[in-house]
Amino acid sequence: MSPEAPGPRILLAFSVDDQAWLRQSKTQVPAFWSGHHVAPQLGDALRVGGRQFIVKGRVWEHDGQGPVLRVLLDGGHAVSDTVFG
């Protein structure tokens, strides 16, 4: 991808429960991949508002404006519930 070419829009898809948690807690989801040309991969972990989400799937779409990568996330877990290894 050339530096001039914009990357795909990357949209995070949270579960209904996590969407409600984000709204209630007023947690802002950062634009993790803004300005990057590397798309999220399966198994990547994202931390948002003290919770961890794992990328479980990726869906490529085209919405008429350009390519969209929808990133499907598992249910969020509090950091204290997270097990590494």
PDB file of C-alpha atoms in Angstrom:
ATOM      1  CA  MET A   1       0.000   0.000   0.000  1.00  0.00           C
ATOM      2  CA  SER A   2       1.432   3.331  -0.961  1.00  0.00           C
ATOM      3  CA  PRO A   3       1.712   6.074   1.689  1.00  0.00           C
ATOM      4  CA  GLU A   4      -0.858   8.163  -0.197  1.00  0.00           C
ATOM      5  CA  ALA A   5      -3.480   5.401  -0.303  1.00  0.00           C
ATOM      6  CA  PRO A   6      -5.830   5.414   2.657  1.00  0.00           C
ATOM      7  CA  GLY A   7      -6.156   2.147   4.518  1.00  0.00           C
ATOM      8  CA  PRO A   8      -9.496   0.481   5.046  1.00  0.00           C
ATOM      9  CA  ARG A   9     -11.797   1.837   7.724  1.00  0.00           C
ATOM     10  CA  ILE A  10     -11.543  -0.476  10.708  1.00  0.00           C
ATOM     11  CA  LEU A  11     -14.674  -0.805  12.822  1.00  0.00           C
ATOM     12  CA  LEU A  12     -14.774  -2.717  16.105  1.00  0.00           C
ATOM     13  CA  ALA A  13     -17.827  -4.924  16.699  1.00  0.00           C
ATOM     14  CA  PHE A  14     -18.566  -5.312  20.421  1.00  0.00           C
ATOM     15  CA  SER A  15     -21.167  -7.672  21.928  1.00  0.00           C
ATOM     16  CA  VAL A  16     -24.507  -6.156  22.971  1.00  0.00           C
ATOM     17  CA  ASP A  17     -23.490  -6.389  26.662  1.00  0.00           C
ATOM     18  CA  ASP A  18     -20.165  -4.685  25.998  1.00  0.00           C
ATOM     19  CA  GLN A  19     -21.861  -1.952  23.962  1.00  0.00           C
ATOM     20  CA  ALA A  20     -24.136  -1.285  26.951  1.00  0.00           C
ATOM     21  CA  TRP A  21     -21.105  -1.226  29.292  1.00  0.00           C
ATOM     22  CA  LEU A  22     -19.317   1.254  26.994  1.00  0.00           C
ATOM     23  CA  ARG A  23     -22.360   3.552  26.973  1.00  0.00           C
ATOM     24  CA  GLN A  24     -22.996   3.324  30.723  1.00  0.00           C
ATOM     25  CA  SER A  25     -19.372   3.828  31.687  1.00  0.00           C
ATOM     26  CA  LYS A  26     -18.944   6.567  29.043  1.00  0.00           C
ATOM     27  CA  THR A  27     -15.751   4.818  27.946  1.00  0.00           C
ATOM     28  CA  GLN A  28     -14.238   6.214  24.760  1.00  0.00           C
ATOM     29  CA  VAL A  29     -12.858   3.636  22.340  1.00  0.00           C
ATOM     30  CA  PRO A  30      -9.588   4.933  20.882  1.00  0.00           C
ATOM     31  CA  ALA A  31      -8.925   4.758  17.146  1.00  0.00           C
ATOM     32  CA  PHE A  32      -6.358   1.981  17.606  1.00  0.00           C
ATOM     33  CA  TRP A  33      -5.446   1.682  13.925  1.00  0.00           C
ATOM     34  CA  SER A  34      -5.788   5.272  12.803  1.00  0.00           C
ATOM     35  CA  GLY A  35      -2.844   6.090  10.566  1.00  0.00           C
ATOM     36  CA  HIS A  36      -1.542   2.499  10.525  1.00  0.00           C
ATOM     37  CA  HIS A  37      -1.463   0.236   7.531  1.00  0.00           C
ATOM     38  CA  VAL A  38      -1.388  -2.973   9.574  1.00  0.00           C
ATOM     39  CA  ALA A  39      -4.824  -4.449  10.206  1.00  0.00           C
ATOM     40  CA  PRO A  40      -5.672  -6.264  13.450  1.00  0.00           C
ATOM     41  CA  GLN A  41      -5.113 -10.010  13.408  1.00  0.00           C
ATOM     42  CA  LEU A  42      -6.943 -12.901  15.026  1.00  0.00           C
ATOM     43  CA  GLY A  43      -5.860 -13.226  18.636  1.00  0.00           C
ATOM     44  CA  ASP A  44      -4.821  -9.581  19.033  1.00  0.00           C
ATOM     45  CA  ALA A  45      -5.798  -8.163  22.432  1.00  0.00           C
ATOM     46  CA  LEU A  46      -7.265  -4.683  22.913  1.00  0.00           C
ATOM     47  CA  ARG A  47      -7.565  -2.966  26.267  1.00  0.00           C
ATOM     48  CA  VAL A  48     -10.384  -0.465  26.624  1.00  0.00           C
ATOM     49  CA  GLY A  49     -11.488   1.071  29.905  1.00  0.00           C
ATOM     50  CA  GLY A  50      -9.806  -1.593  32.029  1.00  0.00           C
ATOM     51  CA  ARG A  51     -11.250  -4.487  30.059  1.00  0.00           C
ATOM     52  CA  GLN A  52      -9.531  -6.753  27.572  1.00  0.00           C
ATOM     53  CA  PHE A  53     -11.043  -7.858  24.276  1.00  0.00           C
ATOM     54  CA  ILE A  54      -9.632 -10.503  21.916  1.00  0.00           C
ATOM     55  CA  VAL A  55     -10.080 -10.332  18.131  1.00  0.00           C
ATOM     56  CA  LYS A  56     -12.127 -13.426  17.263  1.00  0.00           C
ATOM     57  CA  GLY A  57     -12.899 -12.709  13.619  1.00  0.00           C
ATOM     58  CA  ARG A  58     -12.538 -10.273  10.735  1.00  0.00           C
ATOM     59  CA  VAL A  59     -15.132  -9.465   8.073  1.00  0.00           C
ATOM     60  CA  TRP A  60     -14.203  -7.517   4.946  1.00  0.00           C
ATOM     61  CA  GLU A  61     -17.013  -5.415   3.471  1.00  0.00           C
ATOM     62  CA  HIS A  62     -17.421  -2.640   0.937  1.00  0.00           C
ATOM     63  CA  ASP A  63     -20.036  -0.016   1.739  1.00  0.00           C
ATOM     64  CA  GLY A  64     -19.885   2.091  -1.418  1.00  0.00           C
ATOM     65  CA  GLN A  65     -17.390   4.516   0.135  1.00  0.00           C
ATOM     66  CA  GLY A  66     -14.558   2.023   0.286  1.00  0.00           C
ATOM     67  CA  PRO A  67     -13.310  -1.080   2.047  1.00  0.00           C
ATOM     68  CA  VAL A  68     -14.321  -1.695   5.651  1.00  0.00           C
ATOM     69  CA  LEU A  69     -12.710  -4.216   7.978  1.00  0.00           C
ATOM     70  CA  ARG A  70     -15.165  -5.131  10.729  1.00  0.00           C
ATOM     71  CA  VAL A  71     -13.291  -6.623  13.682  1.00  0.00           C
ATOM     72  CA  LEU A  72     -15.348  -9.027  15.774  1.00  0.00           C
ATOM     73  CA  LEU A  73     -14.392  -9.026  19.451  1.00  0.00           C
ATOM     74  CA  ASP A  74     -15.095 -11.514  22.207  1.00  0.00           C
ATOM     75  CA  GLY A  75     -16.795 -10.433  25.425  1.00  0.00           C
ATOM     76  CA  GLY A  76     -14.684  -8.061  27.507  1.00  0.00           C
ATOM     77  CA  HIS A  77     -13.023  -9.232  30.684  1.00  0.00           C
ATOM     78  CA  ALA A  78     -11.719  -7.139  33.517  1.00  0.00           C
ATOM     79  CA  VAL A  79      -7.919  -7.093  33.693  1.00  0.00           C
ATOM     80  CA  SER A  80      -8.067  -9.017  36.980  1.00  0.00           C
ATOM     81  CA  ASP A  81      -9.972 -11.819  35.183  1.00  0.00           C
ATOM     82  CA  THR A  82      -7.391 -12.061  32.411  1.00  0.00           C
ATOM     83  CA  VAL A  83      -5.147 -15.093  32.237  1.00  0.00           C
ATOM     84  CA  PHE A  84      -1.996 -14.950  30.130  1.00  0.00           C
ATOM     85  CA  GLY A  85      -0.099 -17.989  28.956  1.00  0.00           C
TER      86      GLY A  85
END
